[in-house]
CSV table of C-alpha atoms in Angstrom, one decimal:
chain,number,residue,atom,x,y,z
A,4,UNK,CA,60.4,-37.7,21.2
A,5,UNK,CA,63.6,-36.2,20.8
A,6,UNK,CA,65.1,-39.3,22.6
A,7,UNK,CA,63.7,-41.8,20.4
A,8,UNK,CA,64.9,-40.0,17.3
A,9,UNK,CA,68.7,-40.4,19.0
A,10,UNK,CA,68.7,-43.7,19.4
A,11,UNK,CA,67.1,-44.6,16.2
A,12,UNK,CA,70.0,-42.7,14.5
A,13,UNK,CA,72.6,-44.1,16.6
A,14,UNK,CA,71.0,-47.8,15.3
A,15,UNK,CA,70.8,-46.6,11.8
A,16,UNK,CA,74.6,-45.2,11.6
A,17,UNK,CA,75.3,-49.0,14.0
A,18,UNK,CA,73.7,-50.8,11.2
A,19,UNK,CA,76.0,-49.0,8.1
A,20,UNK,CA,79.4,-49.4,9.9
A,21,UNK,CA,78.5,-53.1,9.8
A,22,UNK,CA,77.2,-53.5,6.2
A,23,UNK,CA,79.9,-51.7,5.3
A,24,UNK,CA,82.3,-53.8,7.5
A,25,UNK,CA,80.7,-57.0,6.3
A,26,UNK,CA,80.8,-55.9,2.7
A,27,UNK,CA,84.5,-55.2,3.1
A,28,UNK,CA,85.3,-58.7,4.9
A,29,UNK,CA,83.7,-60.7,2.2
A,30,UNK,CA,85.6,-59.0,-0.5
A,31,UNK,CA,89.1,-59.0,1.1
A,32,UNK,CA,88.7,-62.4,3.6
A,33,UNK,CA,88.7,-66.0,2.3
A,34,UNK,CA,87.4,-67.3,5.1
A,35,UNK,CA,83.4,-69.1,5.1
A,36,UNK,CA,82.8,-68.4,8.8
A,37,UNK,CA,83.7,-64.4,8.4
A,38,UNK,CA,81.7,-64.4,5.3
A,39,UNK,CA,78.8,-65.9,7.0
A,40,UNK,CA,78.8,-63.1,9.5
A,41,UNK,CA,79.0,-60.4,7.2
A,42,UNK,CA,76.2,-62.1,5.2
A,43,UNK,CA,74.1,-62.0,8.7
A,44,UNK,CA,74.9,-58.6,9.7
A,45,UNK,CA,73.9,-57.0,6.1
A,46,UNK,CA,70.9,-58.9,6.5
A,47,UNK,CA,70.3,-57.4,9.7
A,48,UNK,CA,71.2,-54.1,8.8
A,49,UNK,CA,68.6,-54.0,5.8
A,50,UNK,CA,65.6,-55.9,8.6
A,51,UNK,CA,66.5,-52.9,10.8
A,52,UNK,CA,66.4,-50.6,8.0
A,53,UNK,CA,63.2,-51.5,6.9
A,54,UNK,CA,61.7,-51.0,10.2
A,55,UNK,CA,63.2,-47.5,10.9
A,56,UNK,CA,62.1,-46.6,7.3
A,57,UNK,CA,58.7,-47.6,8.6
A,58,UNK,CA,58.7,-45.5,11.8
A,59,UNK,CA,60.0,-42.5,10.0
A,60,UNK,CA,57.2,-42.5,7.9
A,61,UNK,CA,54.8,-42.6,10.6
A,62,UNK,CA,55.9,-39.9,12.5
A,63,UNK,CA,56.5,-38.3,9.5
A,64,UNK,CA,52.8,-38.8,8.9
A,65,UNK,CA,52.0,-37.9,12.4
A,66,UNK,CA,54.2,-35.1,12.1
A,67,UNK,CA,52.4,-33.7,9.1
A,68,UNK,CA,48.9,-34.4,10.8
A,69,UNK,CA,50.1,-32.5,13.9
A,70,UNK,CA,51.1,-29.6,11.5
A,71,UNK,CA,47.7,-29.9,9.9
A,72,UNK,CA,45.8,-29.2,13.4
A,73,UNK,CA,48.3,-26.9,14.5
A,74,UNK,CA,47.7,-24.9,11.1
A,75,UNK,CA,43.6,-25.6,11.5
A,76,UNK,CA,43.6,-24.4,14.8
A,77,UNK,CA,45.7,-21.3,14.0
A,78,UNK,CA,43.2,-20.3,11.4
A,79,UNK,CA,40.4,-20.9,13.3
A,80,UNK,CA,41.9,-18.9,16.1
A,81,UNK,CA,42.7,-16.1,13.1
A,82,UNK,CA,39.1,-16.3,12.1
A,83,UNK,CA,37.6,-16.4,15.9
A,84,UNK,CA,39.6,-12.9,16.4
A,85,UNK,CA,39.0,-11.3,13.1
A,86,UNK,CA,35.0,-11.7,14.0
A,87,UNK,CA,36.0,-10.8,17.3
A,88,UNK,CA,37.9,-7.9,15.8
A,89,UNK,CA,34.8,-6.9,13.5
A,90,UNK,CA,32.1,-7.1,15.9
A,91,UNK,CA,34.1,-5.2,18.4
A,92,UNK,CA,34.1,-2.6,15.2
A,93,UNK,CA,30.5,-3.0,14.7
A,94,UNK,CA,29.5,-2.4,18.7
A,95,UNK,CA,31.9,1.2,18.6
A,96,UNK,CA,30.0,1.8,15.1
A,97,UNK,CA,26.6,1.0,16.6
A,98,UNK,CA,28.1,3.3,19.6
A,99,UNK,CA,28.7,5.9,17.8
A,100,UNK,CA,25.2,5.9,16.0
A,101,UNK,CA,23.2,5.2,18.9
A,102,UNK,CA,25.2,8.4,20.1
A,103,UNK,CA,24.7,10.9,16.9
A,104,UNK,CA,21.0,9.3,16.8
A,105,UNK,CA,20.6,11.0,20.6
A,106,UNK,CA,22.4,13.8,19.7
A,107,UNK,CA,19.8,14.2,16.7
A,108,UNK,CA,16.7,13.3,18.5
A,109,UNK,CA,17.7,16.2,21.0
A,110,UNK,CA,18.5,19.2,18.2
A,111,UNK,CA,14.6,17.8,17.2
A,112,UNK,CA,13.2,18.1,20.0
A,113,UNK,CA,15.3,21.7,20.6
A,114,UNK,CA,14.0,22.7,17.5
A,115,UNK,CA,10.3,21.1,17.7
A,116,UNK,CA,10.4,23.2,21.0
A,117,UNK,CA,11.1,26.7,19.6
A,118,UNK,CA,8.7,26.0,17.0
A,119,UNK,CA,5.9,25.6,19.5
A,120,UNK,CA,7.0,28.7,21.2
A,121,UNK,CA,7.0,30.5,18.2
A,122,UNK,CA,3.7,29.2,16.7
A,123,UNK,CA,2.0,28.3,19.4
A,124,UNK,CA,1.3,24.8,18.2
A,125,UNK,CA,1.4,21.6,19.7
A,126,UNK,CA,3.8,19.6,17.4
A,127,UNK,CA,3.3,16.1,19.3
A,128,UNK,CA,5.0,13.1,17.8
A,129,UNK,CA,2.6,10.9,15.4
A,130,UNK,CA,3.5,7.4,15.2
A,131,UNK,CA,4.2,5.9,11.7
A,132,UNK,CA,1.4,3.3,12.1
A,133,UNK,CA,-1.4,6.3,12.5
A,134,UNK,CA,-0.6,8.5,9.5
A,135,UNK,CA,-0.1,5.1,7.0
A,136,UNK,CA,-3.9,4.0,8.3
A,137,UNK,CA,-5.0,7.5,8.1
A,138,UNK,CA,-3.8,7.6,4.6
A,139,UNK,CA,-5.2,3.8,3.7
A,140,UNK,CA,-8.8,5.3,4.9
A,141,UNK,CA,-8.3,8.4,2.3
A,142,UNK,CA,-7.4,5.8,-0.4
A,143,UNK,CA,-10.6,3.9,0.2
A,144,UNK,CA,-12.7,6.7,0.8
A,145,UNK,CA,-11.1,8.0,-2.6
A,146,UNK,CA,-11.9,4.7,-4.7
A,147,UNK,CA,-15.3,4.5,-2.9
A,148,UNK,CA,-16.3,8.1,-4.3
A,149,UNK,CA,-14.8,7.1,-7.6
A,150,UNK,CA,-16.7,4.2,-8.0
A,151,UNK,CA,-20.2,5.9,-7.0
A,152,UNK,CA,-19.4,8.6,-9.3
A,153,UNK,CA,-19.0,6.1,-12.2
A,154,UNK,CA,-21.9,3.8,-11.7
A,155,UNK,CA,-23.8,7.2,-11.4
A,156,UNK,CA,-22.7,8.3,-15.0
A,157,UNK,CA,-23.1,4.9,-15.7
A,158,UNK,CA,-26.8,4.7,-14.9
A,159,UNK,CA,-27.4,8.3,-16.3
A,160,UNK,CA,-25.9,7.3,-19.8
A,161,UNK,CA,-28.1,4.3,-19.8
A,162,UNK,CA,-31.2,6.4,-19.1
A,163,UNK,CA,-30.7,9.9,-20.1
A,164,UNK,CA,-33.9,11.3,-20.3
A,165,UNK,CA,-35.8,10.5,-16.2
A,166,UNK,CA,-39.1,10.4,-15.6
A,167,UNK,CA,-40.6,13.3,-13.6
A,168,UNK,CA,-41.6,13.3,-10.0
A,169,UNK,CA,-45.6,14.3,-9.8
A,170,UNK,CA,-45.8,16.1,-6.7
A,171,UNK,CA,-48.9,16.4,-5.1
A,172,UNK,CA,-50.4,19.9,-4.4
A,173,UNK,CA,-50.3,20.8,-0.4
A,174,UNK,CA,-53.7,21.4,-0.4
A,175,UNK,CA,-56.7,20.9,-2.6
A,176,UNK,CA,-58.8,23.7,-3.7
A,177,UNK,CA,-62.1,24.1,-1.7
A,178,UNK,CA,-64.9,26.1,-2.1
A,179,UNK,CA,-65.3,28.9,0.0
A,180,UNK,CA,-69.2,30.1,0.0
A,181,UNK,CA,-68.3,33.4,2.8
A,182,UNK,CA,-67.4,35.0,-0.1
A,183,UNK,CA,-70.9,35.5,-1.1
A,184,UNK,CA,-73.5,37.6,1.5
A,185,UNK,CA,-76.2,36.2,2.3
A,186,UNK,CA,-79.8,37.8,0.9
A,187,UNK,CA,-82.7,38.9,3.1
A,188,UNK,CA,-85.7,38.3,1.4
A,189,UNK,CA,-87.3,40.7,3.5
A,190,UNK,CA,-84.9,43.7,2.7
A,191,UNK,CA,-86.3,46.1,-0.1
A,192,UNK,CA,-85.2,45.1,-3.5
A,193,UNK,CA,-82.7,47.1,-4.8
A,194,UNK,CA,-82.2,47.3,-8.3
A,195,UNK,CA,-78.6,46.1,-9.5
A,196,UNK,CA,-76.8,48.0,-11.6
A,197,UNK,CA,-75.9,47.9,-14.8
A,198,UNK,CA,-73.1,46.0,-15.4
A,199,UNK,CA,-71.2,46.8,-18.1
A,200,UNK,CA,-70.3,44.8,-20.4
A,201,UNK,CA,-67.3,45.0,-21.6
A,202,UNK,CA,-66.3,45.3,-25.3
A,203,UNK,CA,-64.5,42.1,-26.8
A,204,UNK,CA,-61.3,42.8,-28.8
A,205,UNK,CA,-61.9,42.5,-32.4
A,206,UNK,CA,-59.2,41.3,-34.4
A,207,UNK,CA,-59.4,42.1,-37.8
A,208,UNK,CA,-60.7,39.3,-40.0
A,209,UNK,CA,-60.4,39.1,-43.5
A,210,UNK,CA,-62.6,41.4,-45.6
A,211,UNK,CA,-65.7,39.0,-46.7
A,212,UNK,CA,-68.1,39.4,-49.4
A,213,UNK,CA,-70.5,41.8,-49.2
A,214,UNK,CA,-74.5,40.1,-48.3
A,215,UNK,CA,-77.4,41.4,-49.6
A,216,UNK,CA,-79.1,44.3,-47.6
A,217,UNK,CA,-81.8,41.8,-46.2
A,218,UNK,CA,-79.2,39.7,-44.6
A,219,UNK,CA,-78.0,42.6,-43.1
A,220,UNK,CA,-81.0,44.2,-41.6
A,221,UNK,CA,-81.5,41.1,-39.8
A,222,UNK,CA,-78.6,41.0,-38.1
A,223,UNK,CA,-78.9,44.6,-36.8
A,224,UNK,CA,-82.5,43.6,-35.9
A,225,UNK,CA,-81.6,41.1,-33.8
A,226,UNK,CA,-78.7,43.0,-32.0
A,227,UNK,CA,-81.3,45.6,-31.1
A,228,UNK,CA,-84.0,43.5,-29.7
A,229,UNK,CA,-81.5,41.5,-27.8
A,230,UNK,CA,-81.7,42.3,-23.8
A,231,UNK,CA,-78.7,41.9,-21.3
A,232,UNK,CA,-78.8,39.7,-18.6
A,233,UNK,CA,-78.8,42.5,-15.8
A,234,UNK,CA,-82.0,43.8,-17.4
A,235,UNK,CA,-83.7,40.8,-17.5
A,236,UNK,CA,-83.1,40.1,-13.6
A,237,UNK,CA,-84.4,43.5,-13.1
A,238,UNK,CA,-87.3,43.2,-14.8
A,239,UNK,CA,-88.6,40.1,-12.8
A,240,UNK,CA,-87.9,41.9,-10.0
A,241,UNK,CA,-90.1,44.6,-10.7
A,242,UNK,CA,-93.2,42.3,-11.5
A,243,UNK,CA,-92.5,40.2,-8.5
């Protein structure tokens, strides 16, 4: 590379010493054959030019595209050891939590130790998943109870006075006859005694009119001749 740029610049300095010859021949000579040749040779000069003008600005081009990729490949190397540089952070970070996290989890279990020796307890490890389905069953159990409860006062607003049960009696009354002795109509009659009768209450009623004396009599007659029952029976007995 550094070759080709040599000789081009040797050409290119070639090529000005002639147009610069050639322009000085055809100002100071008279001649047509030496202006001829310096008419060639600044003809030839600018053709060369042309062409080196041309390959400059392709490796000037290639130049800048190398400088592109060189610059593309430095940033991407920048990049490559910047994430190199951060996950090499985040793996000494991770480190050092996965180190304070065991450090932790021992001080717990030091501790969960001297609180079962001073309590006596078992203070075994419960998983996450059992306590939040433990506590999803107390929810439902919760809303289920609520909603009975409702429909409950629901149904008892809607009929607020119930009909009563009828419960039948255990047992239906019977008649028990061994209650009564039996009677030997052999056995010597035995007259009963008097049963007494006993006095009604008498509330008192409002004072009525006084009856004639007639009216009277016959009502005292008639509670006179009356006859109790017991007397009755014991007066067939005699005649029988």
């Amino acid at each position: 590379m550094t070759e080709n740029t040599d000789k081009s610049q040797v050409m290119l300095i070639v090529l000005v010493v002639l147009a610069v010859v050639a322009s000085i021949v055809m100002l100071f000579s008279s001649s047509a054959a030496a202006m001829k040749i310096a008419v060639l040779a600044a003809l030839w000069a600018a053709f060369i030019g042309l062409f080196l003008v041309a390959k400059y600005r392709r490796l000037a081009t290639e130049e800048r595209e190398r400088s592109e990729e060189k610059m593309k490949s430095l940033e991407s190397q920048l990049r490559a050891e910047q994430a190199e540089l951060a996950s090499e952070k985040a793996i000494e970070a991770s480190a050092q939590d996965t180190e304070m996290l065991r450090e932790i989890r021992q001080q717990l279990s030091e501790l969960r130790q001297h609180l079962e020796e001073l309590s006596g307890r078992d203070f075994s490890y419960v998983p996450t998943t059992l306590t939040a389905e433990a506590s999803r069953i107390r929810e439902l159990e919760t809303a289920t109870e609520k909603a009975a409860n409702e429909q409950k006062a629901e149904q008892e607003v809607e009929h607020p006075f119930a009909e009563a049960e009828i419960v039948p009696e255990s047992g239906a009354k019977r008649f028990d006859t061994g209650s009564f002795a039996a009677v030997k109509l052999d056995a010597p009659t035995v007259e009963p005694e008097e049963v007494k009768e006993e006095e009604p209450v008498v509330t008192p009623a409002a004072e009525e009119p006084q009856e004639d004396g007639s009216h009277g009599r016959r009502r005292r007659d008639e509670k006179q001749d009356s006859i109790s029952v017991a007397e009755l029976l014991a007066q067939l007995k005699k005649k029988s």
